[in-house]
């Protein structure tokens, strides 16, 4: 039996994770939108991770700003948007990348 496949999930940090102190200045409507987007982003990561686990695929998840020095993976999944995809793919040479919009 061959080696277990390894997948790196590159995900974005939501606005709430990055700038939580600035929420008080936003309108209630804008805050609610950001809370929904954060929940959707977290749900997407949970869903992808659980699906890979069911398939027996080992995975690691990292935020897109911390992927420069990572071990070899068989596949990279970019979970976010265009910025996450481009940030993640610039460190890769021979590893296939697929993008999933987390919204």
Short mmCIF file of N, CA and C in Angstrom, two decimals:
data_model
loop_
_atom_site.label_atom_id
_atom_site.label_comp_id
_atom_site.label_asym_id
_atom_site.label_seq_id
_atom_site.Cartn_x
_atom_site.Cartn_y
_atom_site.Cartn_z
N UNK A 1 0.85 -1.19 0.00
CA UNK A 1 0.00 0.00 0.00
C UNK A 1 0.88 1.24 0.00
N UNK A 2 0.55 2.25 -0.82
CA UNK A 2 1.35 3.45 -0.94
C UNK A 2 1.23 4.37 0.27
N UNK A 3 2.03 5.41 0.23
CA UNK A 3 2.00 6.39 1.33
C UNK A 3 0.67 7.13 1.33
N UNK A 4 0.26 7.50 2.52
CA UNK A 4 -0.99 8.25 2.67
C UNK A 4 -0.84 9.62 2.01
N UNK A 5 -1.84 10.01 1.27
CA UNK A 5 -1.83 11.31 0.59
C UNK A 5 -1.95 12.44 1.61
N UNK A 6 -1.28 13.55 1.31
CA UNK A 6 -1.30 14.71 2.20
C UNK A 6 -1.82 15.92 1.45
N UNK A 7 -2.74 16.65 2.10
CA UNK A 7 -3.33 17.84 1.51
C UNK A 7 -3.09 19.03 2.43
N UNK A 8 -2.71 20.13 1.84
CA UNK A 8 -2.58 21.39 2.59
C UNK A 8 -3.77 22.25 2.24
N UNK A 9 -4.49 22.71 3.26
CA UNK A 9 -5.61 23.62 3.06
C UNK A 9 -5.12 25.02 3.44
N UNK A 10 -5.12 25.91 2.48
CA UNK A 10 -4.72 27.30 2.72
C UNK A 10 -6.00 28.11 2.82
N UNK A 11 -6.21 28.75 3.97
CA UNK A 11 -7.45 29.48 4.17
C UNK A 11 -7.17 30.93 4.55
N UNK A 12 -8.17 31.73 4.36
CA UNK A 12 -8.03 33.14 4.69
C UNK A 12 -8.44 33.40 6.12
N UNK A 13 -7.92 34.44 6.69
CA UNK A 13 -8.37 34.93 7.99
C UNK A 13 -9.55 35.85 7.71
N UNK A 14 -10.61 35.66 8.44
CA UNK A 14 -11.76 36.52 8.22
C UNK A 14 -11.50 37.90 8.82
N UNK A 15 -12.32 38.85 8.44
CA UNK A 15 -12.21 40.19 9.00
C UNK A 15 -12.33 40.14 10.52
N UNK A 16 -13.23 39.31 11.02
CA UNK A 16 -13.42 39.20 12.47
C UNK A 16 -12.16 38.68 13.16
N UNK A 17 -11.49 37.72 12.56
CA UNK A 17 -10.26 37.19 13.15
C UNK A 17 -9.13 38.22 13.14
N UNK A 18 -9.10 39.05 12.12
CA UNK A 18 -7.99 39.98 11.96
C UNK A 18 -8.19 41.33 12.65
N UNK A 19 -9.41 41.85 12.65
CA UNK A 19 -9.65 43.22 13.08
C UNK A 19 -10.81 43.33 14.06
N UNK A 20 -10.90 42.40 14.97
CA UNK A 20 -12.05 42.35 15.86
C UNK A 20 -12.27 43.66 16.62
N UNK A 21 -11.23 44.37 16.97
CA UNK A 21 -11.37 45.61 17.73
C UNK A 21 -12.09 46.71 16.96
N UNK A 22 -12.13 46.63 15.64
CA UNK A 22 -12.75 47.67 14.85
C UNK A 22 -14.24 47.51 14.61
N UNK A 23 -14.84 46.46 15.12
CA UNK A 23 -16.25 46.21 14.86
C UNK A 23 -17.18 47.25 15.46
N UNK A 24 -16.80 47.84 16.57
CA UNK A 24 -17.67 48.81 17.25
C UNK A 24 -17.98 50.01 16.37
N UNK A 25 -17.09 50.33 15.46
CA UNK A 25 -17.29 51.50 14.58
C UNK A 25 -18.19 51.21 13.40
N UNK A 26 -18.53 49.96 13.20
CA UNK A 26 -19.35 49.59 12.05
C UNK A 26 -20.83 49.64 12.39
N UNK A 27 -21.64 49.79 11.36
CA UNK A 27 -23.09 49.77 11.55
C UNK A 27 -23.53 48.35 11.92
N UNK A 28 -24.66 48.22 12.59
CA UNK A 28 -25.15 46.88 12.93
C UNK A 28 -25.31 45.99 11.69
N UNK A 29 -25.76 46.56 10.61
CA UNK A 29 -25.93 45.78 9.38
C UNK A 29 -24.58 45.25 8.87
N UNK A 30 -23.58 46.11 8.88
CA UNK A 30 -22.25 45.70 8.42
C UNK A 30 -21.64 44.66 9.36
N UNK A 31 -21.82 44.85 10.65
CA UNK A 31 -21.33 43.86 11.63
C UNK A 31 -21.99 42.50 11.38
N UNK A 32 -23.29 42.50 11.16
CA UNK A 32 -24.02 41.25 10.91
C UNK A 32 -23.50 40.56 9.65
N UNK A 33 -23.21 41.35 8.62
CA UNK A 33 -22.67 40.78 7.37
C UNK A 33 -21.32 40.12 7.62
N UNK A 34 -20.46 40.78 8.40
CA UNK A 34 -19.14 40.23 8.69
C UNK A 34 -19.22 38.99 9.57
N UNK A 35 -20.15 38.96 10.50
CA UNK A 35 -20.34 37.78 11.35
C UNK A 35 -20.81 36.60 10.50
N UNK A 36 -21.73 36.85 9.57
CA UNK A 36 -22.19 35.78 8.67
C UNK A 36 -21.05 35.26 7.79
N UNK A 37 -20.25 36.18 7.25
CA UNK A 37 -19.13 35.78 6.39
C UNK A 37 -18.12 34.95 7.18
N UNK A 38 -17.86 35.35 8.43
CA UNK A 38 -16.94 34.60 9.28
C UNK A 38 -17.47 33.19 9.54
N UNK A 39 -18.74 33.08 9.85
CA UNK A 39 -19.35 31.78 10.12
C UNK A 39 -19.30 30.89 8.87
N UNK A 40 -19.55 31.47 7.71
CA UNK A 40 -19.51 30.71 6.46
C UNK A 40 -18.09 30.22 6.17
N UNK A 41 -17.11 31.07 6.40
CA UNK A 41 -15.71 30.69 6.19
C UNK A 41 -15.32 29.54 7.11
N UNK A 42 -15.71 29.61 8.37
CA UNK A 42 -15.40 28.53 9.33
C UNK A 42 -16.13 27.24 8.97
N UNK A 43 -17.37 27.36 8.53
CA UNK A 43 -18.13 26.18 8.13
C UNK A 43 -17.48 25.50 6.94
N UNK A 44 -17.03 26.30 5.98
CA UNK A 44 -16.38 25.74 4.79
C UNK A 44 -15.13 24.97 5.18
N UNK A 45 -14.33 25.51 6.09
CA UNK A 45 -13.12 24.82 6.53
C UNK A 45 -13.48 23.52 7.24
N UNK A 46 -14.48 23.56 8.09
CA UNK A 46 -14.93 22.35 8.80
C UNK A 46 -15.42 21.29 7.81
N UNK A 47 -16.20 21.71 6.82
CA UNK A 47 -16.74 20.77 5.83
C UNK A 47 -15.63 20.12 5.01
N UNK A 48 -14.69 20.92 4.53
CA UNK A 48 -13.60 20.38 3.71
C UNK A 48 -12.73 19.43 4.53
N UNK A 49 -12.39 19.83 5.74
CA UNK A 49 -11.56 18.99 6.61
C UNK A 49 -12.27 17.66 6.92
N UNK A 50 -13.55 17.72 7.22
CA UNK A 50 -14.31 16.51 7.52
C UNK A 50 -14.41 15.59 6.30
N UNK A 51 -14.59 16.18 5.13
CA UNK A 51 -14.68 15.38 3.91
C UNK A 51 -13.36 14.65 3.64
N UNK A 52 -12.25 15.35 3.78
CA UNK A 52 -10.95 14.72 3.59
C UNK A 52 -10.72 13.60 4.60
N UNK A 53 -11.13 13.84 5.82
CA UNK A 53 -10.98 12.82 6.87
C UNK A 53 -11.78 11.57 6.52
N UNK A 54 -13.01 11.75 6.02
CA UNK A 54 -13.83 10.60 5.62
C UNK A 54 -13.17 9.80 4.50
N UNK A 55 -12.42 10.50 3.66
CA UNK A 55 -11.72 9.84 2.55
C UNK A 55 -10.40 9.21 3.00
N UNK A 56 -10.01 9.45 4.24
CA UNK A 56 -8.75 8.92 4.74
C UNK A 56 -7.54 9.71 4.29
N UNK A 57 -7.74 10.98 3.97
CA UNK A 57 -6.66 11.84 3.50
C UNK A 57 -6.19 12.73 4.64
N UNK A 58 -4.89 12.72 4.91
CA UNK A 58 -4.33 13.58 5.95
C UNK A 58 -4.29 15.01 5.45
N UNK A 59 -4.63 15.95 6.32
CA UNK A 59 -4.61 17.36 5.90
C UNK A 59 -4.10 18.25 7.02
N UNK A 60 -3.53 19.36 6.62
CA UNK A 60 -3.13 20.43 7.51
C UNK A 60 -3.78 21.70 6.99
N UNK A 61 -4.21 22.55 7.91
CA UNK A 61 -4.81 23.83 7.51
C UNK A 61 -3.94 24.96 8.06
N UNK A 62 -3.64 25.93 7.20
CA UNK A 62 -2.85 27.08 7.60
C UNK A 62 -3.47 28.34 7.01
N UNK A 63 -3.26 29.46 7.67
CA UNK A 63 -3.68 30.73 7.09
C UNK A 63 -2.72 31.11 5.98
N UNK A 64 -3.23 31.81 5.01
CA UNK A 64 -2.45 32.07 3.80
C UNK A 64 -1.16 32.83 4.03
N UNK A 65 -1.03 33.53 5.12
CA UNK A 65 0.20 34.27 5.39
C UNK A 65 1.30 33.44 5.99
N UNK A 66 1.05 32.14 6.23
CA UNK A 66 2.06 31.34 6.91
C UNK A 66 2.41 30.06 6.17
N UNK A 67 2.47 30.11 4.85
CA UNK A 67 2.70 28.88 4.10
C UNK A 67 4.04 28.81 3.38
N UNK A 68 4.92 29.77 3.55
CA UNK A 68 6.15 29.81 2.78
C UNK A 68 7.02 28.57 2.98
N UNK A 69 7.14 28.09 4.18
CA UNK A 69 8.05 26.96 4.44
C UNK A 69 7.25 25.76 4.93
N UNK A 70 6.64 25.06 4.02
CA UNK A 70 5.83 23.89 4.37
C UNK A 70 6.42 22.65 3.71
N UNK A 71 6.15 21.51 4.31
CA UNK A 71 6.63 20.25 3.73
C UNK A 71 5.88 19.94 2.44
N UNK A 72 6.24 18.88 1.82
CA UNK A 72 5.67 18.48 0.53
C UNK A 72 4.24 17.93 0.72
N UNK A 73 3.35 18.39 -0.12
CA UNK A 73 1.97 17.92 -0.13
C UNK A 73 1.63 17.42 -1.53
N UNK A 74 0.64 16.55 -1.58
CA UNK A 74 0.20 16.03 -2.87
C UNK A 74 -0.79 16.95 -3.56
N UNK A 75 -1.47 17.78 -2.76
CA UNK A 75 -2.48 18.70 -3.28
C UNK A 75 -2.60 19.86 -2.31
N UNK A 76 -2.86 21.04 -2.86
CA UNK A 76 -3.17 22.20 -2.04
C UNK A 76 -4.58 22.64 -2.38
N UNK A 77 -5.39 22.83 -1.36
CA UNK A 77 -6.73 23.37 -1.53
C UNK A 77 -6.72 24.79 -0.99
N UNK A 78 -7.03 25.72 -1.86
CA UNK A 78 -7.14 27.12 -1.46
C UNK A 78 -8.59 27.37 -1.09
N UNK A 79 -8.83 27.73 0.16
CA UNK A 79 -10.19 27.91 0.66
C UNK A 79 -10.38 29.37 1.04
N UNK A 80 -10.98 30.12 0.16
CA UNK A 80 -11.16 31.55 0.39
C UNK A 80 -11.67 32.18 -0.89
N UNK A 81 -10.88 33.08 -1.41
CA UNK A 81 -11.23 33.76 -2.65
C UNK A 81 -10.00 33.89 -3.52
N UNK A 82 -10.03 34.84 -4.44
CA UNK A 82 -8.91 35.04 -5.35
C UNK A 82 -7.61 35.33 -4.62
N UNK A 83 -7.67 36.19 -3.62
CA UNK A 83 -6.46 36.57 -2.88
C UNK A 83 -5.82 35.38 -2.19
N UNK A 84 -6.62 34.52 -1.62
CA UNK A 84 -6.10 33.32 -0.96
C UNK A 84 -5.49 32.38 -1.99
N UNK A 85 -6.14 32.23 -3.12
CA UNK A 85 -5.61 31.37 -4.18
C UNK A 85 -4.25 31.87 -4.66
N UNK A 86 -4.17 33.15 -4.96
CA UNK A 86 -2.90 33.70 -5.46
C UNK A 86 -1.81 33.68 -4.40
N UNK A 87 -2.16 33.99 -3.17
CA UNK A 87 -1.17 33.97 -2.08
C UNK A 87 -0.64 32.55 -1.87
N UNK A 88 -1.51 31.57 -1.93
CA UNK A 88 -1.08 30.19 -1.73
C UNK A 88 -0.30 29.62 -2.89
N UNK A 89 -0.70 29.92 -4.09
CA UNK A 89 -0.07 29.30 -5.25
C UNK A 89 1.31 29.87 -5.55
N UNK A 90 1.63 31.02 -5.06
CA UNK A 90 2.94 31.60 -5.39
C UNK A 90 4.09 30.85 -4.73
N UNK A 91 3.82 30.03 -3.72
CA UNK A 91 4.86 29.26 -3.06
C UNK A 91 4.99 27.85 -3.62
N UNK A 92 4.19 27.50 -4.60
CA UNK A 92 4.15 26.13 -5.10
C UNK A 92 4.85 26.03 -6.44
N UNK A 93 5.46 24.89 -6.66
CA UNK A 93 6.11 24.65 -7.94
C UNK A 93 5.44 23.50 -8.69
N UNK A 94 5.43 22.33 -8.09
CA UNK A 94 4.92 21.15 -8.78
C UNK A 94 3.70 20.54 -8.11
N UNK A 95 3.06 21.28 -7.23
CA UNK A 95 1.90 20.76 -6.51
C UNK A 95 0.62 21.31 -7.11
N UNK A 96 -0.32 20.45 -7.46
CA UNK A 96 -1.59 20.96 -8.00
C UNK A 96 -2.37 21.73 -6.93
N UNK A 97 -3.09 22.75 -7.39
CA UNK A 97 -3.89 23.59 -6.50
C UNK A 97 -5.32 23.65 -7.04
N UNK A 98 -6.27 23.49 -6.13
CA UNK A 98 -7.66 23.74 -6.51
C UNK A 98 -8.19 24.84 -5.58
N UNK A 99 -9.08 25.64 -6.10
CA UNK A 99 -9.65 26.72 -5.32
C UNK A 99 -11.10 26.46 -5.00
N UNK A 100 -11.48 26.74 -3.75
CA UNK A 100 -12.86 26.65 -3.31
C UNK A 100 -13.23 27.99 -2.70
N UNK A 101 -14.25 28.64 -3.22
CA UNK A 101 -14.70 29.89 -2.65
C UNK A 101 -15.44 29.59 -1.34
N UNK A 102 -14.97 30.15 -0.24
CA UNK A 102 -15.53 29.82 1.05
C UNK A 102 -16.80 30.60 1.39
N UNK A 103 -17.22 31.47 0.50
CA UNK A 103 -18.41 32.27 0.78
C UNK A 103 -19.65 31.57 0.29
#
